[in-house]
Coordinates of C-alpha atoms in Angstrom, one line a residue:
M185 CA -12.0 4.0 -4.1
H186 CA -8.8 3.2 -6.0
T187 CA -7.3 -0.2 -5.4
I188 CA -4.8 -2.4 -7.2
K189 CA -5.1 -6.0 -8.1
P190 CA -1.9 -7.7 -7.0
H191 CA -0.3 -10.7 -8.8
R192 CA 1.4 -13.4 -6.9
T193 CA 4.7 -13.9 -8.7
S194 CA 7.9 -15.0 -7.1
F195 CA 10.9 -12.6 -7.1
Q196 CA 13.3 -15.4 -7.7
T197 CA 12.9 -15.1 -11.5
T198 CA 13.6 -11.4 -11.7
T199 CA 16.4 -10.8 -9.2
H200 CA 19.9 -12.0 -8.6
L201 CA 19.8 -12.2 -4.8
T202 CA 19.7 -15.5 -3.0
P203 CA 16.2 -15.8 -1.4
F204 CA 15.9 -15.5 2.3
S205 CA 15.6 -19.0 3.8
D206 CA 12.4 -18.3 5.7
M207 CA 11.1 -15.3 3.7
S208 CA 7.4 -16.4 4.0
N209 CA 7.7 -15.2 7.6
V210 CA 8.9 -11.7 6.7
I211 CA 6.0 -9.3 6.2
V212 CA 6.8 -6.3 4.0
L213 CA 4.7 -3.2 5.0
D214 CA 4.9 0.0 2.9
N215 CA 2.9 2.2 5.2
G216 CA 2.1 5.2 3.0
G217 CA -0.1 8.1 3.9
G218 CA -2.5 7.2 1.1
F219 CA -2.2 3.4 0.7
I220 CA -0.8 0.5 2.6
K221 CA 0.9 -2.1 0.5
A222 CA 1.5 -5.3 2.4
G223 CA 2.6 -8.9 1.6
N224 CA 5.3 -11.6 2.0
G225 CA 9.0 -10.9 1.4
G226 CA 10.3 -12.5 -1.8
E227 CA 7.1 -12.0 -3.7
R228 CA 6.9 -9.7 -6.8
D229 CA 3.7 -8.0 -5.8
P230 CA 1.9 -7.4 -2.4
L231 CA -0.9 -9.6 -1.2
T232 CA -3.1 -6.5 -0.6
V233 CA -3.2 -2.8 -1.3
I234 CA -5.7 -0.9 0.9
P235 CA -6.3 2.8 1.8
N236 CA -4.6 3.8 5.0
C237 CA -7.8 5.2 6.6
L238 CA -11.1 4.4 8.2
Y239 CA -14.2 5.7 6.3
R240 CA -17.8 6.1 7.1
P241 CA -20.4 6.1 4.3
L242 CA -23.6 8.0 4.8
S243 CA -25.4 4.6 5.1
S244 CA -23.3 3.7 8.1
K245 CA -23.3 4.9 11.7
K246 CA -19.7 3.9 12.5
F247 CA -16.4 4.0 10.8
L248 CA -15.5 0.9 8.6
H249 CA -12.2 -0.8 8.0
P250 CA -10.8 -0.6 4.5
S251 CA -10.4 -3.7 2.4
P252 CA -9.7 -4.6 -1.2
T253 CA -13.5 -5.0 -1.7
T254 CA -14.1 -1.3 -0.8
A255 CA -13.9 -0.5 -4.5
A256 CA -16.9 -2.7 -5.3
A257 CA -19.3 -1.0 -7.5
T258 CA -22.1 -1.7 -5.1
E259 CA -20.7 0.5 -2.4
D260 CA -21.7 4.2 -2.4
L261 CA -18.9 6.4 -1.1
T262 CA -20.6 9.7 -1.7
S263 CA -19.7 12.2 1.0
A264 CA -18.0 9.4 3.1
A265 CA -16.1 10.8 6.1
V266 CA -12.4 9.8 6.3
R267 CA -10.0 9.4 9.3
R268 CA -6.3 9.0 8.5
P269 CA -3.6 8.1 11.0
I270 CA -0.9 9.9 8.9
D271 CA -1.0 13.5 8.3
R272 CA 1.6 15.4 6.1
G273 CA 3.6 12.2 6.0
Y274 CA 3.9 11.5 9.7
L275 CA 2.1 9.3 12.2
I276 CA -0.2 11.5 14.3
N277 CA -2.7 8.9 15.6
P278 CA -1.0 5.7 16.7
D279 CA -4.2 4.2 18.1
L280 CA -5.9 4.6 14.7
Q281 CA -2.8 3.1 12.9
R282 CA -2.8 0.1 15.4
D283 CA -6.5 -0.5 14.7
I284 CA -5.9 -0.5 10.9
W285 CA -2.9 -2.8 11.2
N286 CA -4.8 -5.2 13.4
H287 CA -7.5 -5.5 10.7
L288 CA -4.8 -5.9 8.1
F289 CA -2.8 -8.6 9.9
S290 CA -5.8 -10.6 11.2
S291 CA -8.4 -10.3 8.5
L292 CA -6.4 -9.8 5.2
L293 CA -3.0 -11.3 5.7
H294 CA -4.0 -13.9 8.3
I295 CA -0.5 -13.9 10.0
T296 CA 0.8 -14.5 13.6
P297 CA 3.1 -11.5 14.3
S298 CA 5.0 -13.4 17.1
N299 CA 6.2 -15.8 14.4
S300 CA 7.0 -13.1 11.8
S301 CA 9.6 -10.4 11.1
L302 CA 8.5 -7.0 9.9
L303 CA 10.1 -4.8 7.2
L304 CA 8.4 -1.4 7.6
T305 CA 8.9 1.8 5.6
E306 CA 9.2 5.1 7.5
P307 CA 9.4 8.7 6.1
L308 CA 12.7 10.5 6.0
F309 CA 13.5 12.7 9.0
C310 CA 10.9 11.0 11.3
L311 CA 10.8 12.5 14.8
P312 CA 12.1 10.3 17.7
S313 CA 8.8 10.4 19.4
I314 CA 7.0 9.0 16.4
Q315 CA 9.8 6.4 16.1
R316 CA 9.2 5.3 19.7
A317 CA 5.4 5.1 19.1
T318 CA 6.0 2.9 16.0
D319 CA 8.3 0.6 17.9
E320 CA 5.8 0.3 20.7
I321 CA 3.1 -0.7 18.3
V322 CA 5.3 -3.3 16.5
F323 CA 6.9 -4.9 19.5
E324 CA 4.5 -4.3 22.5
D325 CA 1.1 -4.4 20.9
F326 CA 1.6 -7.0 18.1
G327 CA 4.7 -8.7 19.4
F328 CA 6.6 -9.2 16.1
K329 CA 9.8 -11.2 16.7
S330 CA 12.0 -8.7 14.8
L331 CA 11.9 -5.4 12.9
Y332 CA 13.7 -3.6 10.2
I333 CA 13.0 0.0 9.3
A334 CA 13.8 1.3 5.8
D335 CA 13.2 4.6 4.0
S336 CA 11.5 4.7 0.6
P337 CA 14.4 6.0 -1.7
K338 CA 16.7 3.2 -0.5
L339 CA 14.2 0.6 -1.5
V340 CA 13.4 2.1 -4.9
H341 CA 17.1 2.3 -5.7
L342 CA 17.6 -1.4 -4.7
Y343 CA 14.8 -2.5 -6.8
E344 CA 15.8 -0.5 -9.9
A345 CA 19.4 -1.7 -9.6
S346 CA 18.2 -5.3 -9.5
R347 CA 16.0 -4.9 -12.5
R348 CA 18.9 -3.7 -14.7
P349 CA 22.0 -5.5 -13.4
Y350 CA 24.2 -4.1 -16.1
G351 CA 22.6 -0.6 -16.1
L352 CA 24.2 2.6 -14.7
V353 CA 22.3 2.5 -11.4
S354 CA 23.6 -1.0 -10.7
K355 CA 27.2 -0.3 -11.8
T356 CA 27.7 3.0 -10.0
Q357 CA 25.4 2.2 -7.0
C358 CA 24.2 5.7 -7.2
S359 CA 20.8 7.3 -8.1
L360 CA 18.5 10.2 -7.4
V361 CA 15.1 9.0 -6.4
V362 CA 12.3 11.4 -7.0
D363 CA 9.3 10.3 -4.9
C364 CA 6.0 12.1 -5.5
G365 CA 3.8 10.5 -2.9
F366 CA 0.5 11.2 -1.0
S367 CA 1.9 13.6 1.5
F368 CA 5.0 15.3 0.0
T369 CA 7.6 15.1 -2.8
H370 CA 11.2 14.2 -2.1
A371 CA 14.4 14.4 -4.3
A372 CA 16.8 12.0 -2.5
P373 CA 20.3 11.0 -3.5
V374 CA 21.2 7.4 -2.8
F375 CA 24.7 6.1 -2.8
Q376 CA 25.6 2.4 -2.2
N377 CA 22.1 1.6 -0.9
F378 CA 22.2 4.5 1.7
T379 CA 20.1 7.6 1.4
L380 CA 22.3 10.7 1.7
N381 CA 20.1 12.6 4.2
Y382 CA 22.2 15.9 3.8
G383 CA 21.3 15.9 0.1
V384 CA 17.5 15.3 0.4
K385 CA 15.2 18.1 -0.6
R386 CA 11.5 18.2 0.0
I387 CA 8.4 19.9 -1.4
D388 CA 5.5 19.9 1.0
L389 CA 3.1 19.0 -1.8
G390 CA 1.8 15.5 -2.7
G391 CA -1.3 13.8 -4.0
K392 CA -3.5 14.8 -1.2
A393 CA -2.9 18.5 -1.7
L394 CA -3.5 18.2 -5.4
T395 CA -6.9 16.5 -4.7
N396 CA -7.8 19.3 -2.3
Y397 CA -6.9 21.9 -4.9
L398 CA -9.1 20.1 -7.5
K399 CA -11.9 20.1 -5.0
E400 CA -11.6 23.9 -4.6
L401 CA -11.5 24.6 -8.4
V402 CA -14.6 22.3 -9.1
S403 CA -16.5 23.6 -6.1
Y404 CA -16.0 27.2 -7.1
R405 CA -16.8 26.7 -10.7
S406 CA -19.4 23.9 -10.9
V407 CA -20.7 21.9 -7.9
N408 CA -19.7 21.6 -4.2
V409 CA -17.5 18.6 -3.9
M410 CA -15.5 19.6 -0.8
D411 CA -16.6 16.5 1.1
E412 CA -16.0 14.1 -1.8
S413 CA -12.5 12.8 -1.1
F414 CA -12.8 9.4 -2.9
L415 CA -14.7 10.8 -5.8
M416 CA -12.2 13.6 -6.5
D417 CA -9.3 11.2 -6.2
D418 CA -11.0 9.3 -9.0
V419 CA -11.5 12.5 -11.1
K420 CA -7.9 13.4 -10.6
E421 CA -6.6 10.0 -11.6
K422 CA -8.8 9.7 -14.7
L423 CA -8.7 13.2 -16.1
C424 CA -5.7 15.2 -14.9
F425 CA -2.5 15.4 -17.0
V426 CA 0.7 17.5 -17.1
S427 CA 0.9 20.3 -19.6
L428 CA 3.9 20.5 -21.9
D429 CA 3.2 24.1 -22.8
I430 CA 1.2 25.9 -20.1
A431 CA 0.8 29.2 -22.0
R432 CA -0.5 27.4 -25.2
D433 CA -2.9 25.2 -23.2
L434 CA -4.3 28.1 -21.3
Q435 CA -5.3 29.7 -24.6
I436 CA -6.8 26.6 -25.8
S437 CA -8.8 26.0 -22.7
R438 CA -10.6 29.4 -23.2
K439 CA -12.1 28.3 -26.5
R440 CA -15.7 27.2 -26.8
G441 CA -17.3 24.1 -28.2
K442 CA -15.2 21.5 -30.0
D443 CA -12.3 23.8 -30.3
N444 CA -11.6 23.3 -26.6
L445 CA -9.7 20.0 -26.6
F446 CA -9.6 19.9 -22.8
R447 CA -13.3 19.9 -22.0
S448 CA -14.4 16.6 -20.5
T449 CA -17.5 15.6 -18.6
Y450 CA -17.5 13.6 -15.4
V451 CA -20.8 12.0 -14.3
L452 CA -21.4 12.0 -10.6
P453 CA -22.9 8.9 -8.9
D454 CA -26.7 9.1 -8.4
G455 CA -27.0 6.4 -5.8
I456 CA -29.5 4.4 -8.0
N457 CA -28.2 3.5 -11.4
H458 CA -24.6 3.9 -10.5
T459 CA -22.8 4.4 -7.2
R460 CA -19.4 5.3 -8.8
G461 CA -18.6 8.3 -10.9
F462 CA -17.3 7.9 -14.4
V463 CA -16.0 9.8 -17.4
K464 CA -18.8 10.5 -19.8
D465 CA -16.7 10.2 -23.0
P466 CA -13.2 8.6 -22.5
D467 CA -12.2 9.3 -26.1
E468 CA -13.1 12.9 -25.8
A469 CA -11.0 13.1 -22.6
K470 CA -7.8 12.0 -24.6
R471 CA -8.1 14.6 -27.3
Y472 CA -5.3 16.7 -25.7
L473 CA -2.8 14.0 -26.7
T474 CA -2.9 15.5 -30.3
L475 CA -1.5 18.7 -29.1
T476 CA 2.2 17.8 -28.9
S477 CA 3.2 20.1 -31.8
V478 CA 0.3 22.5 -32.2
T479 CA 0.7 26.1 -31.2
P480 CA -2.6 28.0 -31.9
P481 CA -2.2 31.7 -32.9
S482 CA -4.2 34.0 -30.7
S483 CA -4.1 37.7 -29.8
E484 CA -4.5 38.8 -26.3
S485 CA -7.5 40.9 -26.9
A486 CA -9.4 38.1 -28.8
T487 CA -8.5 35.7 -26.0
H488 CA -9.8 38.0 -23.3
Q489 CA -13.0 38.6 -25.3
S490 CA -13.7 34.9 -25.8
E491 CA -13.0 34.3 -22.1
V492 CA -15.7 36.9 -21.1
L493 CA -18.2 35.5 -23.6
E494 CA -17.6 32.0 -22.3
K495 CA -18.1 33.0 -18.7
L496 CA -21.4 34.7 -19.6
E497 CA -22.5 31.6 -21.6
D498 CA -21.5 29.3 -18.8
R499 CA -23.7 31.2 -16.3
K500 CA -26.7 30.8 -18.5
R501 CA -25.9 27.2 -19.3
V502 CA -25.2 25.8 -15.8
D503 CA -28.0 23.4 -14.8
L504 CA -27.9 22.6 -11.1
T505 CA -30.2 19.6 -11.6
K506 CA -27.6 17.9 -13.8
N507 CA -25.6 15.1 -12.1
E508 CA -22.4 16.0 -13.9
F509 CA -19.7 18.7 -14.3
D510 CA -17.2 19.8 -17.0
L511 CA -13.5 20.1 -16.5
T512 CA -11.3 22.3 -18.8
N513 CA -8.1 23.9 -17.6
E514 CA -8.5 22.3 -14.1
R515 CA -7.2 19.1 -15.8
F516 CA -3.6 20.5 -16.1
L517 CA -3.6 23.3 -13.5
V518 CA -3.8 20.8 -10.7
P519 CA -0.6 18.8 -11.6
E520 CA 1.1 22.1 -12.5
M521 CA 1.4 22.8 -8.7
I522 CA 4.2 20.2 -8.5
F523 CA 6.3 22.2 -11.0
H524 CA 5.3 25.6 -9.6
P525 CA 4.1 25.5 -6.0
A526 CA 4.3 29.3 -5.9
D527 CA 1.0 29.3 -7.8
L528 CA -0.7 27.9 -4.7
G529 CA 1.0 30.5 -2.5
M530 CA 3.6 28.1 -1.3
N531 CA 7.0 29.6 -0.8
Q532 CA 8.8 26.6 -2.2
A533 CA 10.9 25.7 -5.3
G534 CA 9.4 23.6 -8.1
L535 CA 10.3 20.0 -8.7
A536 CA 13.1 20.8 -11.3
E537 CA 14.8 23.3 -9.0
C538 CA 14.3 20.8 -6.0
I539 CA 16.2 18.1 -8.0
V540 CA 19.1 20.5 -8.9
R541 CA 19.5 21.6 -5.2
A542 CA 19.6 17.9 -4.1
V543 CA 22.3 17.2 -6.7
N544 CA 24.3 20.3 -5.8
S545 CA 24.3 19.2 -2.1
C546 CA 26.4 16.1 -3.0
H547 CA 30.0 15.7 -4.0
P548 CA 30.8 17.2 -7.5
L549 CA 32.0 13.8 -8.8
L550 CA 28.5 12.4 -8.2
H551 CA 26.7 15.2 -10.2
P552 CA 26.9 13.6 -13.7
V553 CA 25.9 10.1 -12.4
L554 CA 22.9 11.5 -10.4
Y555 CA 21.6 13.5 -13.3
E556 CA 21.8 10.4 -15.5
S557 CA 20.1 8.1 -12.9
I558 CA 16.9 9.9 -11.9
I559 CA 14.3 7.4 -10.9
L560 CA 10.6 8.6 -10.7
T561 CA 8.3 6.9 -8.2
G562 CA 5.1 7.5 -6.3
G563 CA 1.5 7.8 -7.5
S564 CA 1.7 11.4 -8.7
T565 CA 4.3 10.5 -11.4
L566 CA 1.4 8.6 -13.1
F567 CA 0.0 11.8 -14.5
P568 CA 0.4 11.6 -18.4
Q569 CA 3.3 13.5 -19.8
F570 CA 4.9 13.9 -16.3
A571 CA 8.4 12.7 -17.2
E572 CA 8.4 14.7 -20.5
R573 CA 7.5 17.9 -18.7
L574 CA 10.1 17.3 -15.9
E575 CA 12.9 16.7 -18.4
K576 CA 11.9 19.8 -20.3
E577 CA 12.1 21.9 -17.1
L578 CA 15.2 20.2 -15.9
R579 CA 17.4 20.6 -19.0
P580 CA 17.9 24.3 -18.9
L581 CA 19.0 24.1 -15.2
V582 CA 21.6 21.4 -15.7
P583 CA 25.1 22.1 -17.1
D584 CA 25.3 21.2 -20.8
E585 CA 28.1 18.7 -20.3
Y586 CA 25.8 16.5 -18.2
Q587 CA 23.2 14.2 -19.6
V588 CA 19.7 14.1 -18.1
K589 CA 18.0 10.7 -18.0
L590 CA 14.7 10.0 -16.2
T591 CA 13.6 6.4 -15.5
T592 CA 10.0 5.7 -14.8
Q593 CA 9.0 2.6 -12.9
E594 CA 6.7 0.0 -14.3
D595 CA 4.4 0.5 -11.4
P596 CA 5.3 3.7 -9.3
I597 CA 2.9 2.8 -6.5
L598 CA 4.4 -0.6 -5.9
G599 CA 8.1 0.4 -6.5
V600 CA 8.9 0.9 -2.8
W601 CA 7.2 -2.3 -1.7
R602 CA 9.0 -4.3 -4.4
G603 CA 12.4 -3.0 -3.1
G604 CA 11.4 -4.0 0.4
S605 CA 10.4 -7.5 -0.8
L606 CA 13.7 -7.9 -2.5
L607 CA 15.6 -6.8 0.6
A608 CA 13.6 -9.2 2.8
S609 CA 14.7 -12.1 0.5
S610 CA 18.4 -11.3 1.1
P611 CA 20.3 -13.8 3.1
D612 CA 21.6 -10.9 5.3
F613 CA 18.2 -9.6 6.2
E614 CA 17.9 -11.5 9.5
A615 CA 21.1 -10.0 10.8
M616 CA 20.0 -6.5 9.9
C617 CA 16.9 -6.6 12.1
V618 CA 16.4 -5.6 15.7
T619 CA 14.8 -8.4 17.7
K620 CA 12.2 -8.1 20.3
S621 CA 14.6 -9.1 23.1
E622 CA 17.1 -6.4 21.9
Y623 CA 14.3 -3.8 22.0
E624 CA 13.3 -4.9 25.5
E625 CA 16.9 -4.7 26.7
L626 CA 18.2 -1.6 24.9
G627 CA 15.1 0.5 24.2
S628 CA 14.0 2.2 21.0
A629 CA 16.7 4.9 20.7
R630 CA 19.6 2.5 20.9
C631 CA 18.0 0.0 18.5
R632 CA 17.3 2.7 15.9
R633 CA 21.0 3.4 15.5
R634 CA 21.3 0.2 13.6
F635 CA 19.1 1.6 10.8
F636 CA 21.4 4.6 10.3
H637 CA 18.5 7.1 10.8

């Protein structure tokens, strides 16, 4: 299972805000559909990053709590069952989320909620019923003394503006945050630290859907991996990349032998010698990087003939006793879905068109600034060549008089949390929160108005 090793570094050396006087008592919780990032406000990195789920390995009769040690090489996660409290970005199982948070607060963070404030991230356009359920968990079940709810784009914008105090984002206080997360992808305009909800555009496609698509491709062509969520996440992270020229790469992927620069072998865990899967030849897996300026000549008939021959050869060559499988065009067809969801049968625009629609929803005076201040965040932006491909797709759709500039975060998975940590260290943070007594007196709906949701 994928985890991140956090580093305890104070934010005071990297920001220009005055630290919150009691920031050690502010817990920043980026509650993503894939991972929970949690730690103290004012720190540069979270104390812990854990999967937002319970899992049950074949060796266990009950579901286990996730922890940073879950990724230990001694643990076999083959065919592990998974239960997630968040589906398609929204909380669907409050009891399960409460259980995971209880383990997080008591066993990993070792905090007393009644003495702590909570900064919690929540997806855009969250339903009032889900907001009420979240408030009940925070105030009634855990008894936090105060709560602040923030959306992801706002926090990403805040962090990027603080990183470059003399940059365009900081000077104009305007940016377009493109968040490719676990559940879905958003293009969200942010102006003066407020997300412009009327301009937000969404693609119902995220890291989970890409992993599921990779499962289907591999199961159809090689070996059944439909129950291998953790394993296929690892395959996706290590081997998938974004194609800069899809037509060219499809031609190359049909070649046989060493001429196929995309062929890479992934070795499955055997439960004896190794309990984690791995790439057989990491150097071979990176050969595609030499393709930036190569366009192989190939006639359509020759391509078709080689494809037929390869299929026949593959059928003879497949050895079901082998504990490994090869990937070729799956490596770039999976991330391709972000740019062309129609290929998956989804009636939605691709990412470049989604960004243009988000910008066009805003005032015309903001258009040039938004195109020049596009911030990429979220785990799916980690695919190699992601930014280059997006810029290539975006340029023809944007008026010539506008510049297009994409900013990639140093760690897209932690970008939202770092923005939250920065906000929690602000001297104004305490006044922005809703206290437990206010919640008990006014109720959830009245209190939520303070967060401009």
